XYZ file of C-alpha atoms in Angstrom:
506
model
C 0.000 0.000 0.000
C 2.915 2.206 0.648
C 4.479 2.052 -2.460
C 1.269 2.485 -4.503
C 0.504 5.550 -2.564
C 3.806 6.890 -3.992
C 2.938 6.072 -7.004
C -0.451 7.732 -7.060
C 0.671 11.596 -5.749
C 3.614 11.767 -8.414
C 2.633 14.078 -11.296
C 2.342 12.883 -14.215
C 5.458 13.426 -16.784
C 4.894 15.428 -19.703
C 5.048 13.366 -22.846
C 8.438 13.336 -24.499
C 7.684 14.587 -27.694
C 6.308 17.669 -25.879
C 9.447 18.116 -24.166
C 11.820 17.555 -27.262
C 9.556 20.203 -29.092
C 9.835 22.825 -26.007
C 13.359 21.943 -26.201
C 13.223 22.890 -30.102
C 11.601 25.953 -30.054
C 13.978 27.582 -27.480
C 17.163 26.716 -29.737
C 14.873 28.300 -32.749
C 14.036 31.391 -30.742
C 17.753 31.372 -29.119
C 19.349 31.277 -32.774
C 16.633 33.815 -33.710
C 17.793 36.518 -31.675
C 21.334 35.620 -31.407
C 22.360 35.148 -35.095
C 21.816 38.771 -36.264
C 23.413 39.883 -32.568
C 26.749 37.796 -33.314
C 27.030 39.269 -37.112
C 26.953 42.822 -35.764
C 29.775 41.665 -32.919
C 32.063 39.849 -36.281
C 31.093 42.801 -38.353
C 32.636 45.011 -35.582
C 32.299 49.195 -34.954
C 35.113 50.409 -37.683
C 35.274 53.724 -38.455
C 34.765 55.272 -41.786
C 37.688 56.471 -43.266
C 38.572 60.298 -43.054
C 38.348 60.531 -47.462
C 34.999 58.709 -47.187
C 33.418 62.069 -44.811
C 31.073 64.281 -47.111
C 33.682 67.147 -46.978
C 36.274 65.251 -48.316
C 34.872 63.094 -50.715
C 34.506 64.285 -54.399
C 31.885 61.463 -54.871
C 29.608 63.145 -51.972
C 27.839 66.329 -52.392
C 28.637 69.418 -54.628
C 31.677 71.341 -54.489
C 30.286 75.043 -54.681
C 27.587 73.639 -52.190
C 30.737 72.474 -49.614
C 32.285 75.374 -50.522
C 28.851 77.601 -49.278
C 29.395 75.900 -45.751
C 33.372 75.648 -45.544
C 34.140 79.534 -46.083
C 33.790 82.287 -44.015
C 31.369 84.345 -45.617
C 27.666 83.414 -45.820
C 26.608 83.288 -49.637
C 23.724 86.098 -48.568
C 26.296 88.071 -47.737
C 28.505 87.443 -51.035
C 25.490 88.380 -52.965
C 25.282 91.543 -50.776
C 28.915 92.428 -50.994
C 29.647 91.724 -54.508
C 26.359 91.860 -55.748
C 26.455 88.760 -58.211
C 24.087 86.685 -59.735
C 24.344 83.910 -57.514
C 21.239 81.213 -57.032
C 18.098 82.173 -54.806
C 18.390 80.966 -51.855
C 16.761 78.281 -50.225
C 13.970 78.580 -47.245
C 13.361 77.156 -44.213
C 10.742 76.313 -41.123
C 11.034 74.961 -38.159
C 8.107 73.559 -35.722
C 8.346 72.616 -32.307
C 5.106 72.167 -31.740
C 3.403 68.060 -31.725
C -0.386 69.486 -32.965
C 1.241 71.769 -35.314
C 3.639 69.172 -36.720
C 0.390 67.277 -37.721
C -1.246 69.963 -39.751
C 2.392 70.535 -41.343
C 2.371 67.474 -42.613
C -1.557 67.791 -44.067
C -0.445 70.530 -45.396
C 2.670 69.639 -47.234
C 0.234 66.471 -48.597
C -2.302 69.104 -49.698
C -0.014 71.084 -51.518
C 1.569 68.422 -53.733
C 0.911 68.252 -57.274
C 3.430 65.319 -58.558
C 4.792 63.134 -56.222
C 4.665 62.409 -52.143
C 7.835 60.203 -51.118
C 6.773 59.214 -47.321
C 9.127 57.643 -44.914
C 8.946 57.309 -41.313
C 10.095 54.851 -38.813
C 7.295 53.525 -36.689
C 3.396 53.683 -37.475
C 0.672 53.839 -34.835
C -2.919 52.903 -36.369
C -4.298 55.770 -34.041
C -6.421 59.366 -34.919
C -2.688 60.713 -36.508
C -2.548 58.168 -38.916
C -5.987 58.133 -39.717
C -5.433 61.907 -40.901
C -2.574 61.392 -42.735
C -3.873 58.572 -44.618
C -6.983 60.466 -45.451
C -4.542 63.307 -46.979
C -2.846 61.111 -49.203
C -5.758 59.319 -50.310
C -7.083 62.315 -51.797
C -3.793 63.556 -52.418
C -3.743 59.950 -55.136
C -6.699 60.942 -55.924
C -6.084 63.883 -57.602
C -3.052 62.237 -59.663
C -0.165 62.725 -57.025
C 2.317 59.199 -57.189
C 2.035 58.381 -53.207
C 5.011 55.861 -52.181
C 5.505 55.107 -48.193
C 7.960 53.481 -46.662
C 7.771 52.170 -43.028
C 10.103 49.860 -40.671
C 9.478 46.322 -40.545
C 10.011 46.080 -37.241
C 8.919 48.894 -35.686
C 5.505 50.251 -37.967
C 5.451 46.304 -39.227
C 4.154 45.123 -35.595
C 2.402 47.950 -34.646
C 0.344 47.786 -38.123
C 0.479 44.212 -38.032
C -3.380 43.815 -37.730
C -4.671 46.687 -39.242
C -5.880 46.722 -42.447
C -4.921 49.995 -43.994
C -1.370 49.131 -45.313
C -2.957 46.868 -47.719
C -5.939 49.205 -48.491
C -3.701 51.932 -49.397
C -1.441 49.790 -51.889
C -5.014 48.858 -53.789
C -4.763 52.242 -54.643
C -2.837 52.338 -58.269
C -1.408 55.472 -56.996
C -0.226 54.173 -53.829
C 2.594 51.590 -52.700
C 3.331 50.860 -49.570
C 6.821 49.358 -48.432
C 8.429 47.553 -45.218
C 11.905 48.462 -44.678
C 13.288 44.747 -43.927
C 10.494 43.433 -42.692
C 10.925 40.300 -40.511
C 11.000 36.750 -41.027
C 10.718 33.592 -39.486
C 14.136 32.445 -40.194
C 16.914 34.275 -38.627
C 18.232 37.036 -40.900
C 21.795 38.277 -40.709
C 20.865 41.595 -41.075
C 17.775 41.499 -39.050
C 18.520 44.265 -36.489
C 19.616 46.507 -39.126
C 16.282 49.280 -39.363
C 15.392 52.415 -40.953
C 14.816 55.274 -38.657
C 14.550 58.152 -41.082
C 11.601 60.526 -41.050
C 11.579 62.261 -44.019
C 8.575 63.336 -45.968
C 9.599 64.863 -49.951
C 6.789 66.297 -52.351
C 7.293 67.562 -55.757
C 11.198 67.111 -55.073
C 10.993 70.850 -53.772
C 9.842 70.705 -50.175
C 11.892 68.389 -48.065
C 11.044 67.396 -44.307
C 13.019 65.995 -42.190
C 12.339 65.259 -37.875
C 12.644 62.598 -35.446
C 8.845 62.285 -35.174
C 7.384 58.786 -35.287
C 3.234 59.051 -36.714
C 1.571 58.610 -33.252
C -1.057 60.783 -31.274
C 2.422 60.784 -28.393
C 4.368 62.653 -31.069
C 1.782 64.818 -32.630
C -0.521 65.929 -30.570
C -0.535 68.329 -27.608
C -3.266 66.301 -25.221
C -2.683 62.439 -24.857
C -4.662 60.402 -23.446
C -6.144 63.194 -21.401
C -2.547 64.390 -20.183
C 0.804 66.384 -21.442
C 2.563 65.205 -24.728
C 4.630 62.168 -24.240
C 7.618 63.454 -26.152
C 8.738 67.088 -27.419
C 10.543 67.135 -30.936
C 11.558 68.771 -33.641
C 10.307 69.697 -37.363
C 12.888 71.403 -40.178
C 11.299 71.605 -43.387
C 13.681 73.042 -46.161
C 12.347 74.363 -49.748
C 14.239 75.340 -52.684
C 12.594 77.626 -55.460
C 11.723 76.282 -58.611
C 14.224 77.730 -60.849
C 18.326 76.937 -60.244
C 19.373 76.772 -56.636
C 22.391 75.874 -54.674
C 20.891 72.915 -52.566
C 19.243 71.361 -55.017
C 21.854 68.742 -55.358
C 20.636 68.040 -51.426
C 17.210 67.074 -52.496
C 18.724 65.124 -55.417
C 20.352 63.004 -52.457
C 17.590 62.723 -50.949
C 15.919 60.959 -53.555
C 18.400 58.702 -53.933
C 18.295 58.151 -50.337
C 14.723 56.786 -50.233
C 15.147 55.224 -53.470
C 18.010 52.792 -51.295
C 15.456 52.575 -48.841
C 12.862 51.369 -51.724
C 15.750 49.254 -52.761
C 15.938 47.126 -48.863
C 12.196 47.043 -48.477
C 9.643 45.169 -49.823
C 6.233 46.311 -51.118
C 2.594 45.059 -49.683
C 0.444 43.983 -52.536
C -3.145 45.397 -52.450
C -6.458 43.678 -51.098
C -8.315 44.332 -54.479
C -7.699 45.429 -57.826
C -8.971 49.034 -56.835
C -9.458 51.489 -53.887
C -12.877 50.589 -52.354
C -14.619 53.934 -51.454
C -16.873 51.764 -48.936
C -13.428 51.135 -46.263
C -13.603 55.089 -45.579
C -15.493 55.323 -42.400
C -17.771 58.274 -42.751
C -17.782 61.379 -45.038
C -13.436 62.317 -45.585
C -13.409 66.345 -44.781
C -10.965 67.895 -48.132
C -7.442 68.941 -46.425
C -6.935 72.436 -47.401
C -3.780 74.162 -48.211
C -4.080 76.674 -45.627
C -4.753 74.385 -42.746
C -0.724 75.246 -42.172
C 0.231 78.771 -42.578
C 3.280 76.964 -44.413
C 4.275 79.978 -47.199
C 3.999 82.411 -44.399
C 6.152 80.692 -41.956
C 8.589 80.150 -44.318
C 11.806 82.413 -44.102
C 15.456 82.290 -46.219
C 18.024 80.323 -45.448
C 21.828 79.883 -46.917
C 21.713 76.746 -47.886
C 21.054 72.838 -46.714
C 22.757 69.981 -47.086
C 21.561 67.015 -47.087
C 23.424 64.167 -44.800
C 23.359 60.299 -44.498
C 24.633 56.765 -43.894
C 24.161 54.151 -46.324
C 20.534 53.328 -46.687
C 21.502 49.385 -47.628
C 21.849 46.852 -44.803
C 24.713 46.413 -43.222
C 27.330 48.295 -40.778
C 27.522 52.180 -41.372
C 30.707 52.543 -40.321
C 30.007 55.551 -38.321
C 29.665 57.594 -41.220
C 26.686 60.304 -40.283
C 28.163 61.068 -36.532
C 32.166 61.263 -38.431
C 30.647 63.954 -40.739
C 29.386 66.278 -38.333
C 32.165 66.025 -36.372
C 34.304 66.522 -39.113
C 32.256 69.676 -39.920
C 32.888 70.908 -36.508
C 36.252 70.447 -36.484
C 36.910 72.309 -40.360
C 34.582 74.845 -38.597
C 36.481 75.378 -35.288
C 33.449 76.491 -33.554
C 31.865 75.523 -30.165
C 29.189 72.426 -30.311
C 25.646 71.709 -28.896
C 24.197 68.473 -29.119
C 20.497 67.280 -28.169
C 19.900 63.945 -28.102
C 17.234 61.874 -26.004
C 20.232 59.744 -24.238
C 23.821 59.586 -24.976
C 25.107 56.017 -25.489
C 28.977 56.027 -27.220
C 31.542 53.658 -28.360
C 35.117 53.524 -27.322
C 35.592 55.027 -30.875
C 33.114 57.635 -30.188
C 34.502 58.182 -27.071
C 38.017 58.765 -28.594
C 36.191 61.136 -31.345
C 34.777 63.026 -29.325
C 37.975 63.567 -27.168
C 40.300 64.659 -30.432
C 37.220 67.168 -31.412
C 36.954 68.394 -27.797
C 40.278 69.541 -28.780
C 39.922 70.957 -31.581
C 36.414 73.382 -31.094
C 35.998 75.808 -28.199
C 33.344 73.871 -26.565
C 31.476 70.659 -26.592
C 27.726 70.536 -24.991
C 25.620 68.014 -24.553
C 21.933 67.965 -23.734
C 19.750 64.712 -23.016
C 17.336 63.238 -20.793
C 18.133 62.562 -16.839
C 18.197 59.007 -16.016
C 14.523 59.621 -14.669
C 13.054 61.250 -17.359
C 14.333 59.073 -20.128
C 11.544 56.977 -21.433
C 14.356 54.212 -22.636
C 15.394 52.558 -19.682
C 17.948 50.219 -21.267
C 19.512 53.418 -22.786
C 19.198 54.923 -19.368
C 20.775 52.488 -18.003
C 23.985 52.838 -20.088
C 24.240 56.583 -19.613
C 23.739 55.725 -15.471
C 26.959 53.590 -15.842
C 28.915 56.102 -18.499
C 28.068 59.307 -17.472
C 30.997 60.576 -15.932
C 33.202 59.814 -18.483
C 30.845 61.476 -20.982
C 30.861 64.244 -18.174
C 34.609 64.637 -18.086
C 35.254 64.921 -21.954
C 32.373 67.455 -22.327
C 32.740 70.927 -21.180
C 29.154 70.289 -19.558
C 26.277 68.305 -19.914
C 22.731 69.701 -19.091
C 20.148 66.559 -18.861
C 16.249 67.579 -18.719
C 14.702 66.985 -15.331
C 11.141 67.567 -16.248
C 8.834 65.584 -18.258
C 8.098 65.054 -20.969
C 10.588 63.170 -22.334
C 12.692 65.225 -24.850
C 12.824 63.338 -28.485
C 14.404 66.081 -30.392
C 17.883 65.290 -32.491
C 19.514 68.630 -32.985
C 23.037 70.394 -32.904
C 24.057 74.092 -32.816
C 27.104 75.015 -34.527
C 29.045 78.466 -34.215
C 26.299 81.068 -34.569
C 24.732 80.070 -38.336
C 24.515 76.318 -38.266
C 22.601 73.527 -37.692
C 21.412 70.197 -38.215
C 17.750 68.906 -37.075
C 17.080 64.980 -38.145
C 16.623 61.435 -36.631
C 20.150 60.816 -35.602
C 20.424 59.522 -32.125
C 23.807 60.283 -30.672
C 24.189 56.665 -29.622
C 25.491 53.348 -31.169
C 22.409 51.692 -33.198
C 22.024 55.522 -35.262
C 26.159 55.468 -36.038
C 26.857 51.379 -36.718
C 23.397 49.833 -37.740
C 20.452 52.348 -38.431
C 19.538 54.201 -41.390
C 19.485 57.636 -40.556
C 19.397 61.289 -42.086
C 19.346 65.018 -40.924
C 19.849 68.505 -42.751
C 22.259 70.858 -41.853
C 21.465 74.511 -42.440
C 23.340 77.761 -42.995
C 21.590 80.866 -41.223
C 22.349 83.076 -38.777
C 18.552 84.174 -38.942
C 17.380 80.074 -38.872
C 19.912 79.435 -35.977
C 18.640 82.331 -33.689
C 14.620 80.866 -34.248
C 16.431 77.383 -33.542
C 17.785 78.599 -30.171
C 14.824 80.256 -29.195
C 12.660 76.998 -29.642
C 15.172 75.367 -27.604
C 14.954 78.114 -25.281
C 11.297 76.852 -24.261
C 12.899 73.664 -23.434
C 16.243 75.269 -21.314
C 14.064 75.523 -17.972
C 13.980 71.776 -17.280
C 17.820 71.447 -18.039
C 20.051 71.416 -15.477
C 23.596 71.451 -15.960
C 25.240 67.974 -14.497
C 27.971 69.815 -12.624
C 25.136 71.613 -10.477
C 23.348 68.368 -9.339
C 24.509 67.134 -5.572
C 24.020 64.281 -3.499
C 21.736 64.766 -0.945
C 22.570 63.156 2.049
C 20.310 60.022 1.700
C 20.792 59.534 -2.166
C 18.276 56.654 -1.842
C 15.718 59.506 -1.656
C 16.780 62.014 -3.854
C 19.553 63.593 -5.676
C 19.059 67.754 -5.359
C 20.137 70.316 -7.572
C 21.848 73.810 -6.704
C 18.684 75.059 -8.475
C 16.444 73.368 -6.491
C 15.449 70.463 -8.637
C 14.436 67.255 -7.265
C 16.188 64.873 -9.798
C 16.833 61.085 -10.684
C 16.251 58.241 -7.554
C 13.605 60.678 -6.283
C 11.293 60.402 -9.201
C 11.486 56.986 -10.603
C 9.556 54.153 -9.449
C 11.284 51.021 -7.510
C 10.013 49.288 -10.805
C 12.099 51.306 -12.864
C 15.031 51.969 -9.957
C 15.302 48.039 -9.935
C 15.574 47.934 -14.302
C 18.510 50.450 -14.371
C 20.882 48.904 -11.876
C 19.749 45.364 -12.747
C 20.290 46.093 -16.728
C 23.858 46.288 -16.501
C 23.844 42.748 -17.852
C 23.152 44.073 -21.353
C 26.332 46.188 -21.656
C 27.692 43.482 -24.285
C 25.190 44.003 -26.238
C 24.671 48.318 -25.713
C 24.900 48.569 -29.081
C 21.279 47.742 -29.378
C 20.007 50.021 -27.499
């Protein structure tokens, strides 16, 4: 009886098939994630070399355009001085605000007559997209050759059950790609996305931002509260006739044609746009819904920058070019990025340019405010050293979260785009920016920033407080970090040190 009493309270054992199969599907999901990880460790973080950089390359850019940026005198001011015949300039706009960003965009679609080239990183099927989408229907409608490109990854899952991608490539005037979109066998080049957010219509008017399509990015009430992230807008516009940056648009066309060339288009659910999948009567867009022609103001020139739009390492090519423009320019630097997440090679960059420029800024999120904790996490374990080759970093205290990508240059340049100052934008991303020539544009530039400067507080000011478990205090009377996070997201940063060999994902 004793024995068959045993017997009868031991569980029963799972068949072995079952287990062999469980077995099988963690080595599948193992190799999944761990394939593309080891081919960006052998692939390795070189650095591009220094003939390769836009400013010394003959094969990148246009000479009288590098010329307009390299010498001393603004071309405005050549035409002044010397009164020649040179090209009209370019003009410019910049929009800080999320609400407004949206009607910039419905605008822009409005106002096209020939072509819409759409790219953007991640998708939400939310009220934002359902505007946009309405635009460019009737923006195809009219005759206008609609082609959007979207991340695989990113826009791919969140769009994953919605129906619209589809709908919209029915549409013979619409296609619709995914930027190396996933599969279910392990792809070498699998965490390799596109993160650009550039919008081009009638090759004339060229956006660029760091704003994802979501209600959190452009609008000014979510979900009943503040605006999850704050970002940036620089739309660029060159006239009609000759101009000096029209050789940037030209490269940005061929940017999003490389783009075209990694993705993979969605084939429509019918022959022809049904009518019937538009919920409700579709108000016309107009024009004016944007006061876009009176906002706009002249500019130098723009230049349009990039890394390689095919898969594969980038070699650090976008983040080497503007410090290589900083360091021909000898003027002090200002960079805004949401976190701050270097290489050893950045690291050492960022030392020899330190060297080389008056002063070197940066500006990012505290480790409480920054909405990516793994990146948070990095920047918790690296900030010092960032803080000791800077000559200060100021890190926002106050939410929301800042998303803008943006650096100040001397006192008439800049560059507004999607590049992260961090390891995925300079080794594995696809990224872009512009980078801008105006004393006039850089003084609006600052003074958008300016709206932002309250919640930054320089890193040198911040002080322990004597129980650091409950705060961290500021000289200007900021309650900072350990003091606003939850033990939730306390316990993440300090137990995420485990990913540093793989930061580069971050």
């Amino acid at each position: 009886m004793k024995s068959e009493y045993k017997t009868a309270s031991q569980p029963a054992k799972p068949h072995r098939l079952w287990r062999y199969l469980k077995r099988l599907v963690i080595l599948y999901l193992f190799v999944y994630f761990a394939y593309p990880v080891a081919s960006i460790l052998d692939l390795g973080y070189q650095m591009s070399e220094a003939e390769s950089l836009y400013f010394a390359s003959p094969e990148r850019g246009d000479d009288q355009l590098k010329e307009a940026f390299l010498s001393k005198t603004a071309p405005s001011e050549q035409i002044a001085s010397e009164k020649q015949g040179l090209e009209p300039q370019a003009s410019y706009l910049i929009e800080d605000e999320n609400y407004a960003a949206l009607k910039l965009r419905l605008s822009l679609i409005a106002k096209a007559k020939k072509s819409i080239d759409f790219c953007v990183y991640d998708i939400v099927d939310d009220e934002s997209f359902e505007s946009l989408r309405n635009a460019l229907i009737q923006a195809a409608d009219r005759g206008v050759q609609v082609r959007i490109i979207a991340d695989g990854f990113a826009a791919g899952y969140h769009l994953l059950k919605s129906p619209w991608p589809a709908r919209l490539a029915s549409h013979p005037k619409i296609e619709w790609y995914y930027y190396n979109p996933l599969s279910l066998w392990p792809q070498r080049y699998q965490q390799h996305r596109m993160h650009d957010k550039i919008v081009l219509v009638d090759d004339r008017y060229l956006l660029i931002s760091g704003r994802n399509i979501a209600m959190r990015f452009l609008s000014d009430q979510y979900e009943g509260g503040p605006p999850l992230a704050r970002d940036l807008d620089l739309l660029c516009v060159i006239p009609e006739g000759p101009s000096l940056s029209r050789r940037s648009i030209e490269e940005a066309k061929a940017h999003f044609e490389g783009l075209i060339s990694e993705s993979e288009s969605i084939p429509g659910l019918k022959p022809e746009f049904d009518s019937d999948w538009l919920s409700g009567a579709m108000l016309d867009v107009p024009e004016s819904i944007y006061p876009l022609d009176e906002r706009l103001a002249p500019c130098d020139a723009f230049i349009f920058l990039s890394n390689s739009p095919e898969l594969g390492m980038k070699d650090g090519l976008l983040f080497q070019d503007i410090y290589d423009f900083a360091a021909r320019r000898q003027e002090e630097l200002e960079i805004y990025s949401p976190y701050l997440n270097f290489s050893t090679e950045m690291m050492r960059a960022s030392e020899e340019l330190r060297e080389r420029i008056p002063s070197l800024k940066f500006y990012c999120n505290s480790v409480a405010v920054c909405d990516n904790v793994v990146a948070a996490s990095d920047y918790l374990i690296r900030s010092e050293a960032l803080a000791n080759l800077a000559s200060e970093i100021y890190e926002n205290q106050s939410p929301p979260s800042q998303h803008m990508k943006a650096f100040l240059l001397g006192d008439e340049f800049f560059g507004i785009g999607s590049f992260n100052f961090d390891m995925r934008s300079s080794f594995i991303n696809s990224e872009s920016l512009l980078l801008v020539r105006g004393k006039a544009a850089q003084v609006e530039l600052s003074e958008h920033l300016a709206r932002a400067a309250s919640a930054y507080v320089a890193r040198s000011e911040i002080i322990d407080a004597e129980d650091a478990d409950k705060a961290l205090i500021s000289t200007c009377g900021v309650e900072t970090d350990l003091a606003k996070m939850s033990w939730q997201k306390r316990l993440s940063l300090y137990c995420l040190w485990i990913l540093q060999p793989i930061r580069f994902l971050i």
